[in-house]
Amino acid sequence: EKAVNLKKDLAEMQEWMTQAEEEYLEKDFEYKSPEELENAVEEMKRAKEDVLQKEVRVKILKDNIKMLAAKVPSSGQDLATELNVVLENYQLLCNRIRGKCHTLEEVWSCWIELLQYLDLETAWLNNLEERVQMTENLPDKLDTVNDALESLESVLRHPADNRTQIRELGQTLIDGGILDDIISEKLEAFNARYEELSHLAVSRQIALEQQLQTMRETDHMLQVLQENLAELDRQLTSYLTDRVDAFQMPQEAQ
C-alpha cells in the first residue's frame, strides 16, 4: 500500500511540474506596456518561489522511497527509477524558471535604467534651453557677452556617455520586442529635441563668439584712438604753454 501511495505521489508531482511548465514557460508573453512587463516579473518571482517550495516535498518523496527500497527492494527499485525521472525533471524546471525570472528582472532593470538616463539627459536639455534663452537680448557690454558665452560653453561640454547608454539600452529592448513602441516614441522625441537644441546652442555660441570678437576689436580701436587723442592733447597743451605761433606748428597740429 505504501508503494502505491508513493507511486501516486510521484505521478501527482510530475503532473504538477507539467502544469507549471505550461503556465510559466510555454506561455507567450507580449510586453507592450511597462505594467505588463512589471506584472510578468512579479509572476515569475511567484513561480520561482512556488517551484522552490516543492523542494521539501521532493526530498520527502526521495527519503520515503529510499526507506521502502531498503525494506522491499523489488518495489523500491521501480519507484527509484520513476523518482530519478521526477528529480531530473524537477531540477530542469527549477533551472528554467530561475533563468526566465533572472532574464525578466534584467529586462525590467534595463527599462528602469533607460528611464533614469532619459531623466538625466532631459534635465540637461532643459538647462541648455535655459542657457540659450539667456543669450537673447543681451546688453552691448563686453563682460556680459563674455559671461553668457562661457556659461553656454560650460553646458555644451556635457559628455556624451549618457546618450550612448540611452541608445544602447533602448536598442537592446527594442531588439527583444519589449516595449518597442513606447521606447521608439520616447527615443524619437528625445533625439529630435536634442538635435534641435544642440544646433540652436552651437549657432548661438558662434554668434556670441563673433559678437565678442567685434566688440574686442572695437574696444581696441577706441583705446588706440583715446591714446592718440591724449598724445595730441599733450602736444597742443605744450604748444600753448610755450606760446608757439600756430603757423610754426606741424601741419597736423594746425
Coordinates of C-alpha atoms in Angstrom, one line a residue, residues 15-228:
E15 CA 1.6 16.3 -13.3
W16 CA 2.2 19.5 -11.2
M17 CA 5.5 20.1 -13.0
T18 CA 3.9 19.7 -16.4
Q19 CA 1.3 22.2 -15.5
A20 CA 3.9 24.6 -14.1
E21 CA 5.9 24.3 -17.3
E22 CA 2.9 25.1 -19.4
E23 CA 1.8 28.0 -17.3
Y24 CA 5.2 29.7 -16.7
L25 CA 7.5 28.6 -19.6
E26 CA 5.4 27.9 -22.6
K27 CA 3.0 30.8 -22.4
D28 CA 3.8 33.6 -25.0
F29 CA 4.2 37.0 -23.3
E30 CA 3.9 40.3 -25.1
Y31 CA 5.3 43.2 -23.2
K32 CA 3.8 46.3 -24.8
S33 CA 3.5 48.4 -21.7
P34 CA 5.6 48.8 -18.5
E35 CA 2.6 47.5 -16.5
E36 CA 2.6 44.2 -18.5
L37 CA 6.3 43.8 -18.0
E38 CA 6.2 44.5 -14.3
N39 CA 3.3 42.1 -13.9
A40 CA 5.3 39.4 -15.7
V41 CA 8.3 40.0 -13.5
E42 CA 6.2 39.6 -10.3
E43 CA 4.5 36.5 -11.7
M44 CA 7.9 34.8 -12.4
K45 CA 9.1 35.7 -8.9
R46 CA 6.0 33.9 -7.5
A47 CA 6.6 31.0 -9.9
K48 CA 10.2 30.7 -8.7
E49 CA 9.1 30.7 -5.0
D50 CA 6.3 28.2 -5.8
V51 CA 8.7 25.8 -7.5
L52 CA 11.4 26.0 -4.8
Q53 CA 8.8 25.4 -2.1
K54 CA 8.2 22.0 -3.7
E55 CA 11.8 21.1 -2.9
V56 CA 10.7 19.9 0.6
R57 CA 8.1 17.6 -0.9
V58 CA 10.6 16.2 -3.4
K59 CA 13.0 15.5 -0.6
I60 CA 10.3 13.7 1.5
L61 CA 9.4 11.5 -1.5
K62 CA 13.1 10.7 -2.0
D63 CA 13.6 9.7 1.6
N64 CA 10.4 7.6 1.7
I65 CA 11.4 5.7 -1.5
K66 CA 14.8 5.0 -0.1
M67 CA 13.3 3.7 3.1
L68 CA 10.9 1.5 1.1
A69 CA 13.8 0.2 -1.1
A70 CA 15.7 -0.8 2.0
K71 CA 12.7 -2.8 3.3
V72 CA 11.2 -4.0 0.0
P73 CA 13.9 -4.0 -2.7
S74 CA 11.7 -5.1 -5.5
S75 CA 9.1 -2.4 -5.1
G76 CA 11.7 0.2 -4.2
Q77 CA 13.7 -0.3 -7.3
D78 CA 10.8 0.5 -9.7
L79 CA 9.9 3.6 -7.6
A80 CA 13.6 4.6 -7.6
T81 CA 13.6 4.6 -11.4
E82 CA 10.5 6.8 -11.5
L83 CA 12.0 9.0 -8.8
N84 CA 15.1 9.7 -10.8
V85 CA 12.9 10.9 -13.7
V86 CA 10.9 13.2 -11.4
L87 CA 14.1 14.5 -9.8
E88 CA 15.7 15.2 -13.2
N89 CA 12.5 17.0 -14.5
Y90 CA 12.2 19.0 -11.2
Q91 CA 15.8 20.2 -11.4
L92 CA 15.3 21.2 -15.1
L93 CA 12.1 23.0 -14.2
C94 CA 13.8 24.9 -11.4
N95 CA 16.7 25.9 -13.6
R96 CA 14.4 27.1 -16.5
I97 CA 12.2 29.1 -14.1
R98 CA 15.2 30.6 -12.4
G99 CA 16.6 31.6 -15.8
K100 CA 13.4 33.2 -17.0
C101 CA 12.9 35.0 -13.8
H102 CA 16.5 36.4 -14.0
T103 CA 16.0 37.4 -17.6
L104 CA 12.8 39.3 -16.8
E105 CA 14.4 41.0 -13.8
E106 CA 17.3 42.1 -16.1
V107 CA 14.9 43.4 -18.7
W108 CA 13.0 45.4 -16.0
S109 CA 16.2 46.7 -14.7
C110 CA 17.2 47.7 -18.2
W111 CA 13.9 49.6 -18.6
I112 CA 14.3 51.5 -15.3
E113 CA 17.9 52.3 -16.2
L114 CA 16.8 53.7 -19.5
L115 CA 14.2 55.9 -17.8
Q116 CA 16.9 57.2 -15.4
Y117 CA 19.2 58.2 -18.2
L118 CA 16.4 59.8 -20.1
D119 CA 15.6 61.9 -17.0
L120 CA 19.2 63.0 -16.6
E121 CA 19.5 64.0 -20.2
T122 CA 16.2 65.7 -20.2
A123 CA 17.3 67.8 -17.2
W124 CA 20.4 68.7 -19.2
L125 CA 18.4 69.7 -22.2
N126 CA 16.2 71.9 -20.0
N127 CA 19.3 73.6 -18.7
L128 CA 20.7 74.0 -22.2
E129 CA 17.5 75.6 -23.4
E130 CA 17.5 78.0 -20.4
R131 CA 21.2 79.0 -21.2
V132 CA 20.3 79.6 -24.8
Q133 CA 17.4 81.8 -23.9
M134 CA 19.7 83.8 -21.5
T135 CA 21.9 84.7 -24.5
E136 CA 19.0 86.6 -26.2
N137 CA 18.7 90.4 -26.0
L138 CA 22.0 90.8 -24.1
P139 CA 23.2 94.3 -23.3
D140 CA 26.0 95.5 -25.5
K141 CA 28.7 95.0 -22.8
L142 CA 31.9 93.0 -23.2
D143 CA 31.7 91.4 -19.8
T144 CA 28.1 90.4 -20.2
V145 CA 28.5 88.8 -23.6
N146 CA 31.7 87.0 -22.4
D147 CA 29.9 85.6 -19.3
A148 CA 27.0 84.4 -21.4
L149 CA 29.3 82.7 -23.8
E150 CA 31.3 81.0 -21.1
S151 CA 28.0 79.9 -19.4
L152 CA 26.7 78.4 -22.7
E153 CA 30.1 76.6 -23.4
S154 CA 30.1 75.1 -20.0
V155 CA 26.8 73.4 -20.6
L156 CA 27.8 72.3 -24.1
R157 CA 30.8 70.4 -22.7
H158 CA 28.4 67.9 -21.3
P159 CA 29.8 64.3 -22.0
A160 CA 28.0 62.0 -24.5
D161 CA 28.2 58.9 -22.2
N162 CA 24.5 59.2 -21.1
R163 CA 23.3 59.4 -24.7
T164 CA 25.3 56.4 -25.6
Q165 CA 23.7 54.4 -22.7
I166 CA 20.2 55.6 -23.9
R167 CA 20.9 54.4 -27.4
E168 CA 22.3 51.0 -26.3
L169 CA 19.6 50.3 -23.7
G170 CA 16.8 51.3 -26.0
Q171 CA 18.1 49.3 -28.9
T172 CA 18.5 46.2 -26.6
L173 CA 14.9 46.4 -25.5
I174 CA 13.6 47.1 -29.0
D175 CA 15.5 44.2 -30.5
G176 CA 13.9 41.9 -27.9
G177 CA 10.4 43.2 -28.9
I178 CA 9.9 44.6 -25.4
L179 CA 8.1 47.9 -25.0
D180 CA 9.3 48.7 -28.6
D181 CA 6.5 51.1 -29.5
I182 CA 6.8 53.1 -26.3
I183 CA 10.6 53.2 -26.3
S184 CA 10.8 54.2 -30.0
E185 CA 8.4 57.1 -29.3
K186 CA 10.5 58.2 -26.3
L187 CA 13.8 58.0 -28.2
E188 CA 12.4 59.8 -31.2
A189 CA 11.1 62.7 -29.1
F190 CA 14.3 62.9 -27.1
N191 CA 16.6 62.7 -30.2
A192 CA 14.5 65.4 -32.1
R193 CA 14.7 67.8 -29.1
Y194 CA 18.4 67.1 -28.6
E195 CA 19.3 67.8 -32.3
E196 CA 17.2 71.0 -32.3
L197 CA 18.6 72.4 -29.1
S198 CA 22.2 71.4 -29.9
H199 CA 22.1 73.1 -33.3
L200 CA 20.5 76.2 -31.8
A201 CA 23.1 76.3 -29.0
V202 CA 26.0 75.9 -31.3
S203 CA 24.6 78.7 -33.6
R204 CA 24.3 81.0 -30.6
Q205 CA 27.8 80.1 -29.5
I206 CA 29.2 81.0 -32.9
A207 CA 27.2 84.3 -32.9
L208 CA 28.4 85.2 -29.4
E209 CA 32.0 84.5 -30.4
Q210 CA 31.7 86.7 -33.4
Q211 CA 29.9 89.4 -31.4
L212 CA 32.7 89.2 -28.8
Q213 CA 35.4 89.4 -31.4
T214 CA 33.8 92.5 -32.9
M215 CA 33.4 94.2 -29.5
R216 CA 37.0 93.5 -28.6
E217 CA 38.2 94.9 -32.0
T218 CA 36.0 98.0 -31.4
D219 CA 37.3 98.3 -27.9
H220 CA 40.9 98.1 -29.1
M221 CA 40.2 100.8 -31.8
L222 CA 38.7 103.1 -29.2
Q223 CA 41.6 102.5 -26.9
V224 CA 44.1 103.4 -29.6
L225 CA 42.1 106.5 -30.6
Q226 CA 42.0 107.6 -26.9
E227 CA 45.7 107.2 -26.7
N228 CA 46.2 109.3 -29.9

